[in-house]
Amino acid sequence: MSNSEAILKIKDLKVYFDTDAGVVKSVDGVDLEIKKGTTLGLVGESGCGKSVTCLSIPRLIESPPGRIAGGEIIYKGKNLLELSEKDMQGIRGNDISMIFQEPMTSLNPVFTIGDQIQEVIMLHQHKTSAEARELTLRILKKVGIPSPEIRIDDYPHQMSGGMKQRVIIAMALSCSPDLLIADEPTTALDVTIQVQILDLMRSLQDELGMSILLVTHDLGVVASMASHVAIMYASKIVEYGPVEQIFSNPGHPYTLGLFTSIPVVGRGKRDLYVIPGNVPDPLAFPRGCKFWPRCVFAEDICRSQEPFLENIGEGHTAACHFRGKIDKHLWKEKTNTGSFLNISR
Amino acid sequence: MNNTLLEVRNLKKYFPITKGIFSKVIGHVKAVDNISFDIKEGETLGLVGESGCGKTTASRVILRLIESTGGEVSFNGDDVFSLKGEKLRQFRKNVQIIFQDPYSSLNPRLTVGNIIAEGIGAHKIATGAKKKEMVGELLEKVGLSAGYYNRYPHEFSGGQRQRIAIARALSLNPRLIICDEPVSALDVSIQAQILNLLAKLKKELNLSYLFITHDLSVVEHVSDRIATMYLGEIVEIADTEEFYSNPLHPYTVALFSANPSLDLAAKRKPIILKGDVPSAIEPPRGCRFHTRCPVAEGICRIEWPEPKDVSQGHMVRCHLVDKSNPKAPIGIS
C-alpha cells in the first residue's frame, strides 16, 4: 500500500462562511491524503467540518456565504481550486462522485429513478437515451436491485430506504468515478441494510479500483471499511494514520475520548466516559489547542500555542503537544474508566 | 422488591387500509401482532429491531396514545385499557415517554420552564413559586442550571434538549419511562452523557425503562433483559447476559453480526440478510422471517413457529432451535 500514490491531496484547506455574527471558520487548515484504491474514514462529531470538507472537494460550497479562503485540493496532480467552472463540471460525476446521507431527500420525487440515472450518464458521457437506459439497467443490476427492468421505471417513493441508497450509489457510480465521496452513506439506514450497503461499496471498490472518502461518526463502520482514518475536531484534523495504529494506539486525547465514550458489547455496565464540556463555538475558538478546555491533560503550553500535525509513528500523525505520549496511568486516574483502552476484548 | 410493574399480553395493533369513498377496509397493517412481555420494578427492558418492526407502535399502544386492536396491558395490576377518570390520570402520571428527536419533541414557543411545568400544572401538583422551585430542582437533577427556566429550546444543543425532555418526563414522578431511541439522534460523546444520566436516575429513583433502540451496543449497556422484534412479533427475549452469550434466533444472530464492531482483529464475515423487511400488510406465511433467513427450511415456510422457552426467561420463536439442546441454527463466522 505504501508504494501507491495519492489520488487526492488536500493541503491547508480553509473554508470560511461570512455570517452576520462573524466569520465561521468551518474548515481551518485541513490536510488530508487518500491513496489510490483505498478508503479513508473521516470521523468527527456534528459541526466539526466534515461535510464542508467533502463539499469543497468538488467545489460545491455555496458562495456567498461560503468561500474557500485558502489551500490546495490536488486531484491527480491538478489543483481543483484553479480549474475553470467548465473543467470542474467535467470532473464532477465523471471523476469525483458524491453520495449524501439522506437517501430520502437526495432523489427527485417527480422523476423515475431510471430518468435520474440516465440524466447523469447522458450529461457526462454523451450517450443516446437508448444507450443510457441500457447502461442504467446494468448498473442497477450491479448494485443489487432485484428485477431492474421493472424497478427502473419506479418513482423514489415506491422504494425502501435501502433501495433508494442503492439507487444513489448506482447514480454515483454510473460514470465509474475514481474517487467516491460518501457523506454518512449508511447513517439513516438500519443495521442489516447498512451491512448490505457497506458490503456493496467494498465489492465495487475491489472491482473498479476506486478510492473512497467515507465520512462517518461511527467508529465501527470505519473499522470495517477504512484503511486510514482522519479524526476531525473543531475544523481541523487532529489525528491521521492507518486504522490499526489509530485503533490500537490513539495519539490524541480526543480520539481516546471518542473510543472510551461509546458502549462496546462485552465491556459491561460501568459508566461511560464523558468528554467534559461542549464542542467550541466556531465563532469563538479557544486560543491554543482547540481541545484544551475539554482535555484532561491540558497544560500551559496547550492554552497558548496551537499544535500542528506531527509524526508520532509510521504514517501516524497527531496535533497534540504530547506527541502521542499520553500518560496512560494518568488517563485511568483522571477519567475513571477502569482500563486504558479496552477496544479489542 | 421485584414486582411486575407492566404486563403486556398478546398485544395487537392493526391499522386498517381503506379504499374508495366509503372507506371500505381492504386490509390491515399488522404493526404489532401478539406481543407479550413483562417489566419488573426497577428493571430495564431493551426492545431492539429495525425501522418498521412495530417497536414504536407498541410503545404508543401501551401508553394508550393509540387504541389497541386486541390483547391486554396491565400496569401495577390495573387493566390499562379499561382505566377511566382519576385512575387513568394516575396512569398517565406514572408512565412517561422520551422521544428520539429532541429537536421536534419540545415546543419551540414555550420556555423550558413552561415545558417542564406543564405536567405539574395539569396534574395540579403545585402552582406558583412552588412549581417554579420544582422545575428548578428537576433541571438540576438532569445536570442543567435552574437559571434556564426562561430560556427557549432553540438556545440549547441536542444533548441539552434531551436533558430537558428527560426533566419533563421526570416531572410527575413516574415509575416507568418509555425511552424511544433517546440517543439515536445524538453524537457519540453526547450519547454517553445521556446514557450515564439515565442510568443514574434509574438507580436514584428506582425507575423502570422500556428502552427502544436499534443499537445493539447501547442496548447491552442499559438493559437487564432484551427482546428482539421483527415484523410485529417478538422473536426472542432473554436476560442481557444470556442474550449476548447465547443468541438463538437467526435474526438476532444476524443483527449481532451486522453491528459494526471496533474489533479490528476479529475479521468476521457479517451475515448479510437478503432484501428488506417484508410488508406488514401481508406478512409472509409461516415464520415471518423465512424470506430473509439464511437457514430457512420447508417447515418455516408453512408453519408459524410457537414460542419456545429454552431456559429460564429465554424465549425464542424458531422452528430450528432444539428445545433440549438450544443452539443457534447459524453462527457468526
XYZ file of C-alpha atoms in Angstrom:
678
model
C 0.000 0.000 0.000
C 2.902 2.280 0.758
C 4.064 2.493 -2.834
C 0.683 3.559 -4.182
C 0.375 7.226 -4.911
C -2.161 9.652 -3.534
C -5.185 10.288 -5.716
C -6.245 13.260 -3.629
C -4.154 15.566 -1.529
C -5.684 18.390 0.446
C -3.259 20.970 1.756
C -4.082 23.591 4.324
C -7.674 23.924 3.133
C -9.666 26.778 4.596
C -13.371 27.214 4.051
C -14.986 30.210 5.703
C -18.594 31.315 5.868
C -19.399 35.001 6.198
C -22.377 35.353 8.506
C -23.978 38.285 10.285
C -22.414 37.121 13.519
C -18.936 36.938 12.055
C -16.730 34.641 10.020
C -17.380 30.971 10.723
C -14.219 29.029 10.050
C -15.776 25.680 9.246
C -12.617 24.216 7.828
C -9.448 25.822 9.066
C -6.282 24.338 7.718
C -7.144 20.747 6.861
C -4.551 18.377 5.418
C -5.672 15.046 4.028
C -4.430 12.387 1.691
C -6.220 9.487 0.049
C -4.168 6.788 -1.594
C -5.349 5.210 -4.783
C -7.801 2.365 -4.341
C -8.093 2.791 -0.567
C -10.713 4.097 1.797
C -10.108 6.993 4.147
C -12.522 7.260 7.063
C -13.171 10.839 8.159
C -14.549 10.794 11.690
C -15.900 13.590 13.824
C -18.954 14.922 15.582
C -21.632 17.089 14.034
C -20.440 20.558 13.252
C -16.737 19.700 13.155
C -16.492 20.479 9.447
C -16.517 17.010 7.878
C -19.323 17.729 5.457
C -17.927 21.115 4.467
C -14.585 19.467 3.724
C -16.385 16.969 1.486
C -18.406 19.585 -0.327
C -15.385 21.712 -1.023
C -13.592 18.937 -2.938
C -15.964 19.063 -5.934
C -16.347 22.800 -5.194
C -19.966 22.604 -4.146
C -19.740 25.218 -1.385
C -22.460 27.765 -1.912
C -20.946 31.174 -2.347
C -21.883 33.507 -0.769
C -21.953 32.916 2.189
C -19.226 30.321 1.829
C -15.806 30.753 0.296
C -12.694 28.697 0.002
C -10.270 31.011 1.704
C -7.084 29.168 1.059
C -5.266 25.938 0.461
C -4.994 23.423 -2.333
C -7.005 20.413 -3.425
C -4.739 18.365 -5.629
C -6.572 15.691 -7.550
C -4.357 13.583 -9.813
C -1.789 16.348 -9.894
C -4.254 19.142 -10.709
C -5.301 21.798 -8.239
C -9.083 21.715 -8.439
C -9.330 25.193 -6.981
C -7.629 26.642 -10.054
C -9.825 24.964 -12.653
C -12.457 26.859 -14.589
C -16.080 26.112 -13.793
C -16.380 24.311 -17.128
C -13.428 21.998 -16.439
C -14.821 21.401 -12.984
C -18.104 20.235 -14.479
C -16.163 17.641 -16.391
C -14.616 16.370 -13.179
C -17.833 16.232 -11.170
C -19.670 12.986 -11.772
C -17.040 11.663 -14.172
C -14.048 11.674 -11.864
C -15.446 12.537 -8.471
C -18.886 11.445 -7.301
C -20.768 12.021 -4.107
C -23.262 10.107 -2.015
C -25.208 12.030 0.578
C -26.576 10.940 3.885
C -30.310 11.098 3.284
C -31.469 8.713 0.596
C -34.978 10.026 1.123
C -34.182 13.590 0.131
C -31.437 13.281 -2.433
C -33.652 11.825 -5.154
C -36.124 13.918 -7.088
C -39.625 12.656 -6.275
C -41.194 13.584 -9.628
C -38.868 11.617 -11.898
C -38.429 7.868 -12.161
C -35.130 6.554 -10.862
C -34.272 5.446 -14.390
C -34.649 9.013 -15.684
C -32.449 10.346 -12.920
C -29.602 7.930 -13.559
C -29.859 8.310 -17.337
C -29.640 12.064 -16.961
C -26.242 11.708 -15.310
C -24.984 9.337 -17.983
C -26.232 11.426 -20.910
C -24.833 14.593 -19.415
C -21.371 13.269 -18.703
C -20.776 10.614 -21.308
C -22.700 11.911 -24.321
C -24.716 8.756 -24.877
C -28.083 8.446 -26.600
C -31.027 7.782 -24.355
C -31.291 4.164 -25.523
C -27.633 3.553 -24.669
C -28.030 5.322 -21.376
C -31.025 3.179 -20.452
C -29.052 0.051 -21.282
C -26.210 1.238 -19.075
C -28.617 2.190 -16.286
C -30.049 -1.321 -16.262
C -26.577 -2.767 -15.975
C -25.666 -0.501 -13.068
C -28.928 -1.144 -11.227
C -28.221 -4.820 -11.525
C -24.693 -4.323 -10.256
C -25.856 -2.555 -7.114
C -28.196 -5.429 -6.361
C -31.636 -4.114 -7.223
C -33.870 -7.095 -7.975
C -35.680 -7.109 -11.355
C -34.088 -3.840 -12.539
C -36.069 -3.860 -15.790
C -39.211 -3.235 -13.712
C -37.724 -1.053 -10.977
C -36.086 1.287 -13.491
C -39.486 2.896 -14.056
C -40.275 3.237 -10.351
C -40.518 6.544 -8.577
C -38.457 7.060 -5.428
C -41.493 6.767 -3.138
C -42.056 3.218 -4.363
C -38.736 2.118 -2.911
C -37.466 1.453 0.603
C -34.632 3.434 2.189
C -32.033 0.779 1.447
C -33.183 0.533 -2.172
C -33.020 4.303 -2.582
C -29.497 4.343 -1.214
C -28.597 1.676 -3.783
C -30.068 3.886 -6.495
C -27.955 6.789 -5.277
C -24.865 4.607 -5.266
C -25.799 3.473 -8.781
C -26.070 7.100 -9.830
C -22.750 7.971 -8.250
C -21.088 5.038 -9.978
C -22.756 5.472 -13.344
C -19.721 7.212 -14.803
C -17.172 4.994 -12.996
C -15.594 7.699 -10.864
C -12.080 7.339 -9.486
C -12.992 8.984 -6.233
C -16.230 8.469 -4.356
C -17.086 10.832 -1.532
C -19.624 9.178 0.731
C -21.001 11.501 3.395
C -22.569 9.316 6.092
C -23.943 6.912 3.476
C -25.488 4.487 5.954
C -26.417 6.651 8.916
C -30.099 6.765 8.003
C -30.297 3.021 7.391
C -30.989 0.016 9.577
C -28.055 -2.169 10.582
C -28.976 -5.128 8.402
C -29.315 -2.771 5.437
C -26.137 -0.961 6.467
C -24.054 -4.139 6.120
C -25.579 -4.711 2.696
C -24.601 -1.233 1.523
C -21.106 -1.366 3.036
C -20.554 -4.781 1.506
C -21.700 -3.400 -1.848
C -19.324 -0.445 -1.602
C -16.429 -2.757 -0.739
C -17.063 -5.141 -3.609
C -17.478 -2.279 -6.083
C -14.228 -0.813 -4.840
C -12.449 -4.114 -5.431
C -13.953 -4.339 -8.884
C -13.484 -0.770 -10.065
C -10.431 0.206 -8.028
C -11.909 3.484 -6.903
C -10.854 5.412 -3.826
C -13.406 6.295 -1.179
C -13.600 9.170 1.249
C -16.008 7.822 3.847
C -17.399 10.337 6.274
C -18.974 8.877 9.365
C -19.322 9.292 13.080
C -19.461 5.538 13.595
C -16.076 4.101 14.532
C -17.419 0.603 13.914
C -18.105 1.453 10.277
C -14.582 2.825 9.977
C -13.148 -0.376 11.429
C -14.884 -2.467 8.807
C -14.238 -0.214 5.800
C -11.238 2.051 6.022
C -7.507 1.556 5.674
C -6.745 5.024 7.024
C -8.567 7.283 9.450
C -8.620 11.023 9.957
C -10.154 12.371 13.146
C -11.568 15.852 12.835
C -12.252 18.221 15.690
C -13.259 21.876 15.528
C -12.408 22.477 11.857
C -9.077 20.665 11.948
C -7.656 17.201 11.555
C -6.317 16.238 14.971
C -5.099 12.761 14.119
C -4.396 10.784 10.979
C -2.997 7.356 10.344
C -3.523 3.728 9.389
C -6.624 2.296 11.002
C -4.678 -0.314 13.027
C -2.477 2.370 14.556
C -5.317 4.683 15.473
C -7.407 1.897 16.950
C -4.641 0.292 18.968
C -2.683 3.352 19.949
C -4.635 6.592 19.600
C -2.325 9.565 19.891
C -4.744 12.405 20.544
C -6.746 12.750 23.766
C -9.863 13.496 21.725
C -9.568 10.226 19.823
C -9.045 8.455 23.108
C -12.148 10.141 24.490
C -14.216 9.091 21.495
C -13.167 5.491 21.880
C -13.905 5.348 25.579
C -17.253 7.124 25.369
C -19.011 4.566 23.197
C -20.640 1.493 24.657
C -18.922 -1.658 23.441
C -20.529 -5.064 23.602
C -18.958 -7.069 26.406
C -17.495 -4.109 28.251
C -20.106 -4.244 30.968
C -22.350 -1.686 32.554
C -19.982 0.746 34.199
C -20.415 4.419 33.422
C -19.263 5.583 30.041
C -16.509 8.144 29.885
C -17.859 11.552 29.008
C -15.648 14.099 27.274
C -16.288 17.112 29.503
C -17.763 20.309 28.100
C -19.076 21.002 24.650
C -17.800 21.414 21.121
C -16.485 25.015 20.935
C -18.414 27.701 19.137
C -16.819 28.142 15.678
C -17.124 31.889 16.108
C -15.018 31.823 19.243
C -12.473 29.049 19.195
C -10.252 28.882 22.258
C -6.673 30.099 21.972
C -4.009 27.473 21.647
C -5.115 23.905 21.129
C -8.848 23.931 20.347
C -9.347 20.881 22.504
C -7.686 22.097 25.685
C -10.837 23.174 27.577
C -12.058 19.556 27.339
C -8.730 17.797 27.696
C -7.749 16.068 30.936
C -4.051 16.501 30.178
C -4.042 20.186 29.254
C -1.009 22.151 30.392
C 0.103 25.737 29.964
C 1.561 25.230 26.518
C -1.787 23.833 25.303
C -3.546 27.029 26.294
C -1.172 29.311 24.478
C 0.205 27.501 21.439
C -1.693 25.702 18.747
C -0.216 22.266 17.991
C 0.308 21.078 14.418
C 0.170 17.605 12.950
C 3.429 15.883 13.768
C 4.689 12.396 13.166
C 4.184 10.121 16.139
C 4.609 6.813 14.358
C 4.843 5.252 10.927
C 2.448 7.325 8.815
C 0.689 8.314 12.017
C 0.308 11.990 12.853
C -1.361 13.847 15.692
C -1.843 17.506 16.518
C -1.047 17.418 20.194
C 1.776 18.856 22.255
C 2.260 15.493 23.916
C 3.067 13.874 20.573
C 1.214 10.711 21.376
C 2.979 10.257 24.704
C -0.129 10.226 26.798
C 0.328 9.073 30.350
C -1.871 6.010 30.486
C -1.953 5.885 34.269
C -2.981 9.498 34.438
C -5.729 8.810 31.899
C -7.039 5.950 34.001
C -6.932 8.005 37.122
C -8.449 11.137 35.676
C -11.178 9.541 33.621
C -12.081 6.727 35.962
C -12.593 4.406 33.028
C -11.102 1.345 34.631
C -8.793 0.467 31.799
C -6.740 2.496 29.401
C -8.263 1.237 26.215
C -10.416 -1.761 26.057
C -11.366 -1.823 22.455
C -10.474 -5.327 21.492
C -11.777 -7.712 24.058
C -38.958 -5.612 45.647
C -39.177 -7.199 42.287
C -42.820 -6.921 41.484
C -44.016 -6.948 37.928
C -44.839 -3.392 37.005
C -46.008 -3.731 33.438
C -47.538 -6.810 31.951
C -48.235 -6.970 28.230
C -50.193 -9.930 26.944
C -50.916 -10.752 23.292
C -50.968 -7.107 22.366
C -52.120 -6.340 18.835
C -52.372 -3.209 16.784
C -53.716 -3.413 13.242
C -54.094 -0.272 11.177
C -56.899 -0.561 8.622
C -56.158 0.223 4.994
C -59.170 1.779 3.340
C -60.130 2.400 -0.233
C -62.777 4.368 -2.107
C -65.272 6.973 -0.962
C -66.918 4.654 1.546
C -63.513 3.865 3.076
C -64.018 0.177 2.626
C -61.440 -1.704 4.637
C -59.377 -3.763 2.231
C -56.642 -4.944 4.538
C -54.648 -4.291 7.660
C -51.128 -3.273 8.506
C -50.267 -5.637 11.302
C -47.879 -3.297 13.064
C -47.912 -5.165 16.361
C -49.056 -8.749 16.318
C -49.393 -10.695 19.507
C -46.550 -9.480 21.636
C -46.169 -10.350 25.308
C -43.598 -9.251 27.848
C -43.211 -8.080 31.448
C -41.245 -5.294 33.008
C -40.391 -5.584 36.679
C -39.950 -2.709 39.056
C -36.532 -1.130 38.663
C -35.822 -3.082 35.510
C -34.873 -2.014 32.013
C -36.222 -3.974 29.107
C -34.475 -3.266 25.830
C -36.519 -3.618 22.678
C -34.434 -3.937 19.516
C -35.479 -4.170 15.914
C -35.283 -2.383 12.593
C -37.424 0.519 11.482
C -40.978 -0.512 10.798
C -40.899 -3.577 13.032
C -43.502 -2.114 15.394
C -41.337 -1.039 18.336
C -42.699 2.471 18.430
C -46.309 1.435 17.762
C -46.094 -0.985 20.675
C -44.979 1.816 22.985
C -47.771 4.108 21.800
C -50.395 1.422 22.444
C -49.039 0.731 25.922
C -49.294 4.442 26.727
C -52.833 4.465 25.346
C -51.891 7.154 22.886
C -53.487 4.946 20.243
C -56.225 2.352 20.668
C -55.197 -1.300 20.720
C -56.761 -3.904 18.446
C -56.503 -6.698 20.963
C -54.658 -8.023 23.955
C -54.113 -6.725 27.446
C -51.781 -4.381 29.221
C -51.766 -4.165 32.945
C -49.810 -1.653 34.939
C -49.319 -2.310 38.623
C -52.199 -4.796 38.462
C -54.703 -2.462 36.777
C -56.036 -3.183 33.297
C -54.748 -0.171 31.377
C -57.292 -0.303 28.555
C -60.293 -0.038 30.881
C -58.939 2.756 33.078
C -61.129 5.843 33.389
C -61.190 9.163 35.199
C -58.853 9.559 38.131
C -57.257 6.133 37.637
C -56.390 6.984 34.057
C -54.888 10.276 35.200
C -52.759 8.390 37.711
C -51.628 6.005 34.979
C -50.633 8.890 32.722
C -48.589 10.293 35.573
C -46.869 7.010 36.233
C -45.838 6.279 32.671
C -43.873 8.865 30.728
C -42.061 8.910 27.418
C -38.856 10.382 25.988
C -38.742 10.706 22.220
C -35.947 10.252 19.747
C -35.619 13.692 18.264
C -35.128 16.440 20.846
C -35.435 18.995 18.051
C -39.092 18.205 17.382
C -40.302 16.955 20.758
C -40.051 20.319 22.529
C -42.497 23.100 21.714
C -40.372 25.957 20.320
C -42.816 28.601 21.578
C -42.702 27.597 25.234
C -39.900 28.363 27.632
C -38.007 25.460 29.120
C -39.682 26.156 32.446
C -43.151 26.025 30.936
C -42.351 22.847 29.030
C -41.333 21.076 32.212
C -44.043 22.659 34.359
C -46.881 21.779 32.006
C -47.484 18.361 33.511
C -47.071 19.637 37.059
C -49.778 22.222 36.392
C -52.091 19.838 34.555
C -51.985 17.360 37.407
C -52.404 20.157 39.954
C -49.342 19.113 41.873
C -48.088 22.592 42.523
C -48.591 26.182 41.482
C -46.745 29.472 41.529
C -43.446 29.668 43.348
C -43.616 26.035 44.454
C -43.984 24.921 40.847
C -41.053 27.035 39.790
C -38.959 25.587 42.579
C -39.837 22.053 41.473
C -38.816 22.828 37.901
C -35.516 24.233 39.172
C -34.857 21.013 41.072
C -35.682 18.929 38.012
C -33.337 20.964 35.844
C -30.558 20.440 38.340
C -31.310 16.748 38.573
C -30.677 16.344 34.851
C -27.487 18.369 35.004
C -28.730 21.745 33.806
C -28.846 25.022 35.674
C -32.067 26.126 37.357
C -31.478 29.501 35.747
C -32.503 28.112 32.366
C -36.176 28.474 33.315
C -36.926 31.356 30.980
C -34.893 30.218 28.021
C -36.288 28.693 24.836
C -35.440 25.288 23.330
C -33.584 26.759 20.336
C -30.943 28.109 22.698
C -29.842 24.596 23.577
C -27.804 21.889 21.904
C -29.182 18.445 21.108
C -27.840 16.862 24.278
C -29.180 19.652 26.473
C -32.573 19.401 24.807
C -32.671 15.698 25.501
C -31.947 16.545 29.148
C -34.907 18.934 29.104
C -37.084 16.166 27.675
C -35.883 13.881 30.469
C -36.664 16.533 33.088
C -40.161 16.812 31.630
C -40.610 13.049 31.836
C -39.443 13.060 35.459
C -41.669 15.960 36.490
C -44.554 13.718 37.517
C -42.518 11.158 39.439
C -43.198 8.350 37.000
C -42.443 4.709 37.711
C -41.958 3.678 34.099
C -40.344 5.725 31.349
C -40.553 4.636 27.757
C -37.368 5.743 26.031
C -37.938 5.669 22.291
C -34.467 5.837 20.703
C -33.374 8.566 23.144
C -29.773 8.716 21.948
C -30.036 7.868 18.248
C -30.025 11.486 17.137
C -27.052 12.446 19.315
C -23.305 12.495 18.769
C -21.273 9.787 20.456
C -19.829 11.971 23.202
C -23.280 13.388 23.999
C -24.790 9.930 23.802
C -22.510 8.850 26.640
C -23.725 11.737 28.821
C -27.380 10.871 28.304
C -26.853 7.132 28.866
C -24.992 7.843 32.098
C -27.738 10.228 33.197
C -30.465 7.671 32.514
C -28.520 5.042 34.466
C -28.036 7.415 37.404
C -31.707 8.379 37.522
C -32.779 4.768 37.357
C -30.707 3.969 40.414
C -31.767 7.047 42.348
C -35.470 6.878 41.637
C -35.908 3.131 41.161
C -37.299 3.737 37.690
C -38.160 1.123 35.117
C -37.402 1.724 31.466
C -38.722 0.313 28.263
C -35.720 1.182 26.141
C -36.379 1.123 22.421
C -33.342 1.203 20.176
C -31.762 -0.303 17.116
C -28.245 -0.060 18.503
C -27.058 -3.342 19.968
C -24.117 -1.788 21.801
C -26.333 0.752 23.528
C -28.971 -1.786 24.444
C -26.462 -4.074 26.115
C -25.175 -1.188 28.134
C -28.557 -0.188 29.564
C -30.736 -3.293 29.701
C -31.405 -6.045 32.194
C -33.380 -8.009 29.642
C -33.675 -7.650 25.893
C -36.362 -8.514 23.367
C -35.855 -8.684 19.598
C -38.767 -7.625 17.461
C -39.292 -8.488 13.829
C -42.293 -7.545 11.720
C -44.662 -7.004 14.621
C -43.597 -10.024 16.659
C -41.174 -10.595 19.485
C -38.943 -13.374 18.172
C -36.591 -13.679 21.119
C -36.411 -12.450 24.681
C -33.746 -13.181 27.292
C -31.656 -11.754 30.102
C -28.954 -9.464 28.732
C -26.115 -11.800 29.573
C -27.836 -14.819 28.077
C -28.945 -12.750 25.077
C -25.360 -11.801 24.272
C -23.696 -15.091 25.119
C -26.266 -17.368 23.551
C -28.416 -15.620 20.944
C -30.626 -18.194 19.281
C -32.914 -16.675 16.710
C -31.249 -16.337 13.296
C -32.480 -12.749 13.128
C -30.860 -11.852 16.456
C -27.643 -13.506 15.319
C -27.758 -11.560 12.053
C -28.311 -8.309 13.937
C -25.265 -9.034 16.060
C -23.122 -9.754 13.081
C -24.332 -6.578 11.367
C -23.495 -4.432 14.378
C -20.278 -2.656 13.380
C -17.551 -3.781 15.736
C -14.496 -1.844 16.830
C -12.502 -5.006 16.985
C -10.125 -4.980 14.049
C -8.619 -8.326 14.968
C -11.900 -10.183 14.642
C -12.193 -10.236 10.889
C -15.668 -11.630 10.910
C -17.742 -12.017 7.850
C -21.103 -10.469 8.590
C -24.210 -12.423 7.837
C -25.768 -10.352 5.114
C -29.519 -10.698 5.092
C -31.033 -10.511 1.665
C -33.601 -7.906 0.803
C -35.693 -5.678 3.003
C -38.151 -6.254 5.783
C -41.319 -7.521 4.051
C -44.528 -5.530 4.179
C -46.546 -5.810 7.368
C -49.740 -5.713 5.285
C -49.368 -9.269 4.179
C -46.621 -10.715 6.312
C -45.051 -13.904 4.971
C -46.852 -17.131 5.845
C -45.202 -19.469 8.271
C -42.297 -17.897 10.100
C -42.252 -14.213 9.232
C -38.508 -14.192 8.956
C -38.234 -17.078 6.474
C -37.967 -14.810 3.411
C -34.661 -13.413 4.705
C -33.459 -16.279 6.854
C -30.270 -17.884 5.565
C -31.144 -21.278 7.075
C -34.907 -21.496 6.433
C -36.277 -24.964 5.776
C -39.547 -26.324 4.437
C -41.421 -26.125 7.716
C -40.517 -22.448 8.147
C -42.467 -21.544 5.028
C -45.627 -23.339 6.145
C -45.966 -23.331 9.886
C -45.897 -20.373 12.196
C -43.382 -21.085 14.977
C -44.756 -21.261 18.520
C -42.734 -19.546 21.241
C -40.312 -21.959 22.891
C -38.944 -21.469 26.381
C -35.436 -22.843 26.140
C -34.271 -21.821 29.581
C -35.345 -19.641 32.470
C -36.657 -16.471 30.891
C -35.250 -17.198 27.438
C -37.974 -17.432 24.803
C -37.349 -17.898 21.108
C -39.690 -18.297 18.164
C -37.874 -20.513 15.694
C -38.558 -23.999 14.342
C -34.884 -24.789 14.065
C -33.933 -24.245 17.678
C -33.943 -27.522 19.594
C -35.519 -27.054 22.994
C -33.456 -29.750 24.667
C -30.189 -28.515 23.173
C -30.605 -24.824 22.484
C -28.100 -23.728 19.862
C -28.445 -21.079 17.203
C -29.066 -22.601 13.775
C -26.451 -20.224 12.375
C -23.257 -18.987 13.927
C -21.290 -15.814 13.420
C -18.387 -16.955 11.303
